Short mmCIF file of C-alpha atoms in Angstrom, two decimals:
data_model
loop_
_atom_site.label_atom_id
_atom_site.label_comp_id
_atom_site.label_asym_id
_atom_site.label_seq_id
_atom_site.Cartn_x
_atom_site.Cartn_y
_atom_site.Cartn_z
CA MET A 1171 0.00 0.00 0.00
CA ASN A 1172 1.51 3.30 -1.09
CA ASP A 1173 0.55 6.16 1.22
CA ASN A 1174 1.86 9.51 -0.01
CA ARG A 1175 0.39 11.50 2.86
CA PRO A 1176 2.96 13.49 4.84
CA ILE A 1177 4.03 12.39 8.30
CA PRO A 1178 1.86 14.13 10.90
CA ARG A 1179 3.62 17.03 12.60
CA ASP A 1180 3.25 15.48 16.08
CA VAL A 1181 4.86 12.25 14.88
CA ALA A 1182 7.80 14.09 13.32
CA LEU A 1183 8.29 16.30 16.37
CA GLY A 1184 7.93 13.28 18.65
CA GLY A 1185 10.61 11.44 16.70
CA VAL A 1186 13.07 14.33 16.94
CA THR A 1187 12.29 14.83 20.64
CA GLY A 1188 12.74 11.13 21.29
CA LEU A 1189 16.14 11.09 19.57
CA LEU A 1190 17.30 14.09 21.59
CA GLY A 1191 16.02 12.46 24.77
CA LEU A 1192 17.93 9.28 23.98
CA VAL A 1193 21.08 11.34 23.34
CA PHE A 1194 20.64 12.91 26.80
CA VAL A 1195 20.11 9.52 28.46
CA ILE A 1196 23.11 7.94 26.71
CA GLY A 1197 25.25 10.97 27.51
CA ALA A 1198 24.17 10.86 31.15
CA LEU A 1199 25.07 7.19 31.42
CA THR A 1200 28.60 7.96 30.23
CA ILE A 1201 29.18 10.46 33.06
CA THR A 1202 31.41 8.91 35.70
CA PRO A 1203 30.59 10.02 39.23
CA ASP A 1204 33.39 11.38 41.39
CA PRO A 1205 34.21 8.50 43.77
CA SER A 1206 35.73 10.85 46.34
CA ALA A 1207 32.48 12.75 46.83
CA PHE A 1208 29.49 11.17 48.54
CA LYS A 1209 26.39 12.71 47.03
CA VAL A 1210 22.83 11.56 47.01
CA LEU A 1211 22.34 13.19 43.64
CA GLY A 1212 25.29 12.89 41.30
CA PRO A 1213 26.01 14.56 37.98
CA ARG A 1214 23.96 11.95 36.10
CA VAL A 1215 20.63 12.84 37.69
CA ALA A 1216 19.71 16.03 35.81
CA PRO A 1217 20.48 14.77 32.29
CA LEU A 1218 18.76 11.45 33.05
CA ILE A 1219 15.60 13.26 34.19
CA ILE A 1220 15.66 15.59 31.17
CA GLY A 1221 16.29 12.71 28.77
CA ALA A 1222 13.61 10.50 30.29
CA ALA A 1223 11.10 13.35 30.23
CA ALA A 1224 11.91 14.07 26.57
CA VAL A 1225 11.42 10.39 25.68
CA LEU A 1226 8.07 10.27 27.51
CA VAL A 1227 6.89 13.46 25.81
CA SER A 1228 7.99 12.11 22.44
CA ILE A 1229 5.97 8.92 22.97
CA ALA A 1230 2.90 10.99 23.83
CA LEU A 1231 3.39 13.13 20.70
CA VAL A 1232 3.76 10.10 18.43
CA VAL A 1233 0.68 8.42 19.92
CA ARG A 1234 -1.33 11.64 19.53
CA GLY A 1235 -0.14 12.06 15.95
CA LEU A 1236 -1.06 8.49 14.99
CA ARG A 1237 -4.53 8.54 16.57
CA PRO A 1238 -7.38 8.47 14.04
CA GLY A 1239 -8.74 11.96 13.54
CA SER A 1240 -5.49 13.64 14.57
CA ARG A 1241 -4.55 14.72 11.05
CA PRO A 1242 -6.00 18.03 9.88
CA GLU A 1243 -7.45 16.45 6.72
CA GLU A 1244 -9.38 13.98 8.87
CA GLN A 1245 -11.06 16.67 10.96
CA PRO A 1246 -14.09 18.61 9.77
CA ALA A 1247 -13.34 22.26 9.00
CA PRO A 1248 -15.23 25.00 10.84
CA PRO A 1249 -17.91 26.78 8.73
CA ASP A 1250 -15.81 29.87 7.81
CA GLU A 1251 -12.91 27.65 6.75
CA ILE A 1252 -15.31 25.75 4.49
CA ARG A 1253 -16.35 28.99 2.79
CA THR A 1254 -12.74 30.20 2.51
CA THR A 1255 -11.48 26.90 1.14
CA ALA A 1256 -14.45 26.56 -1.20
CA SER A 1257 -13.77 30.00 -2.66
CA MET A 1258 -10.10 29.12 -3.26
CA SER A 1259 -8.93 27.24 -6.27
CA ASP A 1260 -7.13 23.97 -5.61
CA GLY A 1261 -3.80 25.66 -6.43
CA ASP A 1262 -4.36 28.40 -3.83
CA ALA A 1263 -5.16 25.84 -1.12
CA ASP A 1264 -2.06 23.80 -2.03
CA GLU A 1265 0.16 26.93 -1.89
CA GLU A 1266 -1.26 27.91 1.51
CA SER A 1267 -0.70 24.39 2.84
CA ALA A 1268 2.85 24.30 1.45
CA GLY A 1269 3.62 27.69 3.06
CA SER A 1270 2.34 26.51 6.43
CA SER A 1271 4.30 23.29 6.12
CA TRP A 1272 7.49 25.20 5.27
CA ARG A 1273 7.04 27.52 8.28
CA THR A 1274 6.66 24.49 10.53
CA HIS A 1275 9.78 22.90 9.10
CA GLN A 1276 11.64 26.20 9.35
CA ARG A 1277 10.76 26.53 13.06
CA LEU A 1278 11.91 22.98 13.69
CA ILE A 1279 15.19 23.55 11.83
CA VAL A 1280 15.91 26.82 13.66
CA THR A 1281 15.07 25.28 17.04
CA PHE A 1282 17.24 22.24 16.35
CA GLY A 1283 20.07 24.52 15.16
CA LEU A 1284 19.87 26.63 18.31
CA LEU A 1285 19.83 23.50 20.47
CA THR A 1286 22.86 22.13 18.62
CA GLY A 1287 24.70 25.41 19.14
CA TYR A 1288 23.77 25.33 22.83
CA VAL A 1289 25.23 21.86 23.22
CA LEU A 1290 28.43 22.88 21.41
CA VAL A 1291 29.08 25.98 23.56
CA PHE A 1292 27.80 24.58 26.87
CA ILE A 1293 31.21 23.55 28.26
CA PRO A 1294 33.40 26.36 26.83
CA LEU A 1295 31.00 29.20 27.75
CA GLY A 1296 29.58 27.57 30.86
CA TYR A 1297 26.03 26.91 32.00
CA VAL A 1298 24.92 30.46 32.80
CA VAL A 1299 26.24 32.18 29.65
CA SER A 1300 25.25 29.42 27.21
CA THR A 1301 21.79 28.95 28.74
CA PHE A 1302 21.16 32.70 28.78
CA ALA A 1303 22.22 33.02 25.12
CA PHE A 1304 20.17 29.98 24.06
CA LEU A 1305 17.01 31.14 25.82
CA VAL A 1306 17.32 34.72 24.52
CA ALA A 1307 17.80 33.44 20.97
CA LEU A 1308 14.95 30.94 21.13
CA THR A 1309 12.41 33.19 22.83
CA THR A 1310 13.33 36.13 20.59
CA TYR A 1311 12.89 33.90 17.54
CA THR A 1312 9.37 33.04 18.70
CA GLU A 1313 8.51 36.49 20.13
CA PRO A 1314 10.75 39.03 18.31
CA ARG A 1315 8.97 42.11 19.70
CA LYS A 1316 9.65 41.22 23.33
CA VAL A 1317 13.45 41.24 23.55
CA LEU A 1318 13.60 42.85 27.01
CA ARG A 1319 11.11 40.38 28.49
CA ASN A 1320 12.94 37.49 26.79
CA SER A 1321 16.29 38.66 28.18
CA LEU A 1322 14.95 39.07 31.71
CA PHE A 1323 13.35 35.62 31.61
CA ALA A 1324 16.55 34.03 30.26
CA ALA A 1325 18.71 35.71 32.92
CA ALA A 1326 16.38 34.78 35.78
CA PHE A 1327 15.99 31.20 34.59
CA ALA A 1328 19.72 30.63 34.07
CA VAL A 1329 20.68 32.07 37.45
CA VAL A 1330 17.91 30.37 39.46
CA VAL A 1331 18.59 26.93 37.94
CA TYR A 1332 22.34 27.43 38.42
CA LEU A 1333 21.83 28.22 42.11
CA VAL A 1334 19.41 25.32 42.63
CA PHE A 1335 21.88 22.85 41.13
CA THR A 1336 25.15 24.20 42.55
CA ARG A 1337 23.96 25.28 46.00
CA GLY A 1338 20.88 23.16 46.67
CA LEU A 1339 21.70 19.87 44.94
CA GLN A 1340 25.51 20.21 45.12
CA VAL A 1341 25.79 19.38 41.41
CA GLN A 1342 28.55 21.25 39.62
CA LEU A 1343 27.65 22.88 36.32
CA PRO A 1344 30.33 24.10 33.92
CA PRO A 1345 31.46 27.59 35.01
CA GLY A 1346 32.98 28.50 31.61
CA LEU A 1347 33.62 32.21 31.19
CA LEU A 1348 32.35 33.03 34.69
CA GLY A 1349 34.58 30.47 36.42
#
């Protein structure tokens, strides 16, 4: 059976999220704990939790994307969409769908690129600087008119998480430029 329908967006996003989650889990399992330090929570805990959460979310996305009725073409259109689509020629509807699909792919590519850059600069720049830069870039990409709010959120998030891990959980994060 030849099915030329595109992969549902939730399935594609779930697949990418699952792969990233597995990378986190595998990376966490390669971290060797410091035998001289007795800690309840070691350096593996945070990446294991993040990776496991990403894998669970990816499974939920894939299941949601594969459920009958989850694809847009399988759902009935609201009345004004019926009128709008009916007044369009088939070519116009295809162009609109292709534009929406490209924007979705573009967002996914940009997000994946930013995440890849974050991973690459995490150790050299350190947790606080790399996390701040990543969050500013990502939130400004999604909300370009709110740069100040994005920057304040990124700074607060990076500092609070850094303090929780280094002071509260006694887990060292890379200091990078600030160390």
